[in-house]
GROMACS .gro file of C-alpha atoms in nm:
model
  191
    1UNK     CA    1  -2.219  -1.228   0.534
    2UNK     CA    2  -2.461  -1.019   0.327
    3UNK     CA    3  -2.488  -0.762   0.605
    4UNK     CA    4  -2.109  -0.750   0.632
    5UNK     CA    5  -2.080  -0.693   0.257
    6UNK     CA    6  -2.330  -0.406   0.273
    7UNK     CA    7  -2.144  -0.245   0.564
    8UNK     CA    8  -1.817  -0.282   0.374
    9UNK     CA    9  -1.965  -0.111   0.066
   10UNK     CA   10  -2.097   0.172   0.282
   11UNK     CA   11  -1.750   0.209   0.438
   12UNK     CA   12  -1.590   0.226   0.093
   13UNK     CA   13  -1.830   0.500  -0.011
   14UNK     CA   14  -1.761   0.703   0.302
   15UNK     CA   15  -1.389   0.657   0.251
   16UNK     CA   16  -1.414   0.778  -0.109
   17UNK     CA   17  -1.591   1.090   0.021
   18UNK     CA   18  -1.319   1.148   0.283
   19UNK     CA   19  -1.569   1.090   0.563
   20UNK     CA   20  -1.320   0.890   0.763
   21UNK     CA   21  -1.501   0.856   1.095
   22UNK     CA   22  -1.802   0.704   0.921
   23UNK     CA   23  -1.577   0.477   0.715
   24UNK     CA   24  -1.404   0.352   1.030
   25UNK     CA   25  -1.742   0.283   1.192
   26UNK     CA   26  -1.869   0.081   0.898
   27UNK     CA   27  -1.542  -0.111   0.844
   28UNK     CA   28  -1.561  -0.205   1.212
   29UNK     CA   29  -1.921  -0.323   1.176
   30UNK     CA   30  -1.838  -0.521   0.861
   31UNK     CA   31  -1.536  -0.679   1.030
   32UNK     CA   32  -1.743  -0.789   1.329
   33UNK     CA   33  -2.006  -0.950   1.107
   34UNK     CA   34  -1.738  -1.126   0.902
   35UNK     CA   35  -1.573  -1.244   1.223
   36UNK     CA   36  -1.901  -1.391   1.346
   37UNK     CA   37  -1.938  -1.587   1.022
   38UNK     CA   38  -1.581  -1.719   1.036
   39UNK     CA   39  -1.488  -1.533   0.716
   40UNK     CA   40  -1.131  -1.481   0.832
   41UNK     CA   41  -0.997  -1.332   0.508
   42UNK     CA   42  -1.291  -1.093   0.479
   43UNK     CA   43  -1.250  -0.995   0.843
   44UNK     CA   44  -0.877  -0.933   0.793
   45UNK     CA   45  -0.939  -0.734   0.474
   46UNK     CA   46  -1.182  -0.499   0.653
   47UNK     CA   47  -0.938  -0.451   0.940
   48UNK     CA   48  -0.665  -0.370   0.685
   49UNK     CA   49  -0.894  -0.121   0.507
   50UNK     CA   50  -0.980   0.037   0.840
   51UNK     CA   51  -0.606   0.075   0.902
   52UNK     CA   52  -0.569   0.257   0.571
   53UNK     CA   53  -0.838   0.505   0.674
   54UNK     CA   54  -0.666   0.558   1.009
   55UNK     CA   55  -0.335   0.609   0.828
   56UNK     CA   56  -0.500   0.870   0.604
   57UNK     CA   57  -0.601   1.052   0.922
   58UNK     CA   58  -0.233   1.032   1.033
   59UNK     CA   59  -0.322   0.804   1.324
   60UNK     CA   60  -0.019   0.586   1.263
   61UNK     CA   61  -0.025   0.385   1.585
   62UNK     CA   62  -0.391   0.288   1.542
   63UNK     CA   63  -0.329   0.210   1.176
   64UNK     CA   64  -0.029  -0.008   1.260
   65UNK     CA   65  -0.235  -0.198   1.517
   66UNK     CA   66  -0.495  -0.275   1.249
   67UNK     CA   67  -0.228  -0.379   1.001
   68UNK     CA   68  -0.069  -0.617   1.252
   69UNK     CA   69  -0.408  -0.764   1.338
   70UNK     CA   70  -0.486  -0.817   0.970
   71UNK     CA   71  -0.142  -0.975   0.921
   72UNK     CA   72  -0.210  -1.215   1.208
   73UNK     CA   73  -0.546  -1.312   1.058
   74UNK     CA   74  -0.418  -1.346   0.700
   75UNK     CA   75  -0.134  -1.564   0.829
   76UNK     CA   76  -0.391  -1.807   0.975
   77UNK     CA   77  -0.523  -1.879   0.628
   78UNK     CA   78  -0.193  -1.850   0.441
   79UNK     CA   79  -0.329  -1.563   0.231
   80UNK     CA   80  -0.007  -1.444   0.065
   81UNK     CA   81  -0.163  -1.138  -0.097
   82UNK     CA   82  -0.330  -1.029   0.226
   83UNK     CA   83  -0.006  -1.081   0.416
   84UNK     CA   84   0.181  -0.883   0.150
   85UNK     CA   85  -0.071  -0.599   0.179
   86UNK     CA   86  -0.029  -0.589   0.556
   87UNK     CA   87   0.352  -0.593   0.536
   88UNK     CA   88   0.347  -0.319   0.272
   89UNK     CA   89   0.119  -0.102   0.485
   90UNK     CA   90   0.327  -0.157   0.799
   91UNK     CA   91   0.632  -0.067   0.591
   92UNK     CA   92   0.471   0.259   0.486
   93UNK     CA   93   0.402   0.349   0.849
   94UNK     CA   94   0.769   0.284   0.926
   95UNK     CA   95   0.871   0.490   0.623
   96UNK     CA   96   0.663   0.787   0.739
   97UNK     CA   97   0.818   0.758   1.084
   98UNK     CA   98   1.166   0.755   0.928
   99UNK     CA   99   1.240   0.400   1.045
  100UNK     CA  100   1.422   0.330   0.723
  101UNK     CA  101   1.573  -0.013   0.789
  102UNK     CA  102   1.242  -0.150   0.916
  103UNK     CA  103   1.056  -0.003   0.618
  104UNK     CA  104   1.296  -0.158   0.366
  105UNK     CA  105   1.273  -0.499   0.538
  106UNK     CA  106   0.892  -0.488   0.533
  107UNK     CA  107   0.878  -0.376   0.168
  108UNK     CA  108   1.107  -0.666   0.073
  109UNK     CA  109   0.894  -0.906   0.278
  110UNK     CA  110   0.583  -0.783   0.094
  111UNK     CA  111   0.760  -0.818  -0.242
  112UNK     CA  112   0.858  -1.177  -0.163
  113UNK     CA  113   0.497  -1.267  -0.078
  114UNK     CA  114   0.360  -1.097  -0.389
  115UNK     CA  115   0.615  -1.277  -0.608
  116UNK     CA  116   0.517  -1.612  -0.454
  117UNK     CA  117   0.150  -1.532  -0.521
  118UNK     CA  118   0.231  -1.395  -0.870
  119UNK     CA  119   0.026  -1.086  -0.779
  120UNK     CA  120   0.117  -0.824  -1.039
  121UNK     CA  121  -0.040  -0.522  -0.873
  122UNK     CA  122   0.126  -0.609  -0.544
  123UNK     CA  123   0.462  -0.656  -0.713
  124UNK     CA  124   0.435  -0.308  -0.866
  125UNK     CA  125   0.332  -0.160  -0.531
  126UNK     CA  126   0.629  -0.321  -0.354
  127UNK     CA  127   0.876  -0.215  -0.625
  128UNK     CA  128   0.736   0.137  -0.610
  129UNK     CA  129   0.767   0.148  -0.231
  130UNK     CA  130   1.128   0.032  -0.255
  131UNK     CA  131   1.195   0.298  -0.518
  132UNK     CA  132   1.047   0.560  -0.286
  133UNK     CA  133   1.256   0.428   0.004
  134UNK     CA  134   1.583   0.447  -0.188
  135UNK     CA  135   1.494   0.788  -0.330
  136UNK     CA  136   1.448   0.925   0.024
  137UNK     CA  137   1.783   0.770   0.118
  138UNK     CA  138   1.941   0.945  -0.182
  139UNK     CA  139   2.043   0.609  -0.323
  140UNK     CA  140   1.927   0.718  -0.665
  141UNK     CA  141   2.069   0.428  -0.864
  142UNK     CA  142   1.876   0.175  -0.655
  143UNK     CA  143   1.570   0.396  -0.664
  144UNK     CA  144   1.576   0.403  -1.044
  145UNK     CA  145   1.622   0.024  -1.057
  146UNK     CA  146   1.304  -0.026  -0.857
  147UNK     CA  147   1.107   0.242  -1.041
  148UNK     CA  148   1.203   0.094  -1.379
  149UNK     CA  149   1.108  -0.251  -1.246
  150UNK     CA  150   0.775  -0.099  -1.144
  151UNK     CA  151   0.726   0.048  -1.491
  152UNK     CA  152   0.812  -0.280  -1.664
  153UNK     CA  153   0.572  -0.467  -1.440
  154UNK     CA  154   0.301  -0.200  -1.483
  155UNK     CA  155   0.313  -0.252  -1.860
  156UNK     CA  156   0.317  -0.631  -1.821
  157UNK     CA  157   0.000  -0.632  -1.612
  158UNK     CA  158  -0.177  -0.359  -1.813
  159UNK     CA  159  -0.185  -0.124  -1.516
  160UNK     CA  160  -0.401   0.183  -1.541
  161UNK     CA  161  -0.270   0.495  -1.712
  162UNK     CA  162  -0.283   0.664  -1.372
  163UNK     CA  163  -0.053   0.403  -1.215
  164UNK     CA  164   0.189   0.423  -1.506
  165UNK     CA  165   0.179   0.803  -1.484
  166UNK     CA  166   0.281   0.790  -1.116
  167UNK     CA  167   0.573   0.565  -1.197
  168UNK     CA  168   0.691   0.787  -1.482
  169UNK     CA  169   0.665   1.089  -1.253
  170UNK     CA  170   0.871   0.911  -0.986
  171UNK     CA  171   1.142   0.834  -1.240
  172UNK     CA  172   1.144   1.201  -1.342
  173UNK     CA  173   1.180   1.303  -0.978
  174UNK     CA  174   1.489   1.085  -0.931
  175UNK     CA  175   1.644   1.206  -1.256
  176UNK     CA  176   1.587   1.565  -1.147
  177UNK     CA  177   1.761   1.488  -0.817
  178UNK     CA  178   2.053   1.347  -1.017
  179UNK     CA  179   2.089   1.681  -1.196
  180UNK     CA  180   1.952   1.550  -1.527
  181UNK     CA  181   1.676   1.802  -1.599
  182UNK     CA  182   1.636   1.710  -1.968
  183UNK     CA  183   1.591   1.343  -1.888
  184UNK     CA  184   1.359   1.431  -1.601
  185UNK     CA  185   1.152   1.651  -1.830
  186UNK     CA  186   1.112   1.362  -2.075
  187UNK     CA  187   0.956   1.144  -1.802
  188UNK     CA  188   0.746   1.427  -1.662
  189UNK     CA  189   0.603   1.484  -2.010
  190UNK     CA  190   0.533   1.115  -2.054
  191UNK     CA  191   0.364   1.118  -1.714
   0.00000   0.00000   0.00000
């Protein structure tokens, strides 16, 4: 387990430096060590992280495979947050591939799991993803509902200023699309 933790930390450092190939290598090594110690949740987490790196490289199919594998493993242990993370990430892949109905379903599935786990950061992430989804569909009213829900939840969980800034910016973007430049400007400035 100690070796796996070291490999995972090395992977995180490589990922932060945008050295994705190295990050993938070390997430894979960490996952294998976790798997050999029967640390299912740790194994699944590393596979999920590896998927994120692959997604950042725009290797959507490989990323989706990792997300589904992590979902399968998290399901074994009933890890609601891990399952929510996997569903959210699979939803994002579908969103990028313009599979809108699938993306919305997966975002809602993630939200349900995060609500059951009372996981504030996950709830904000799912609300934000739903806001993004509806914004792309030009369903601005629904988009604003989810972005304002994100903002309310961000404040409730003491989210970082950066997270709150993103949400405020997203609200401004929708208001601008609605032809409300003064309202949009207010949120951009707050952001």
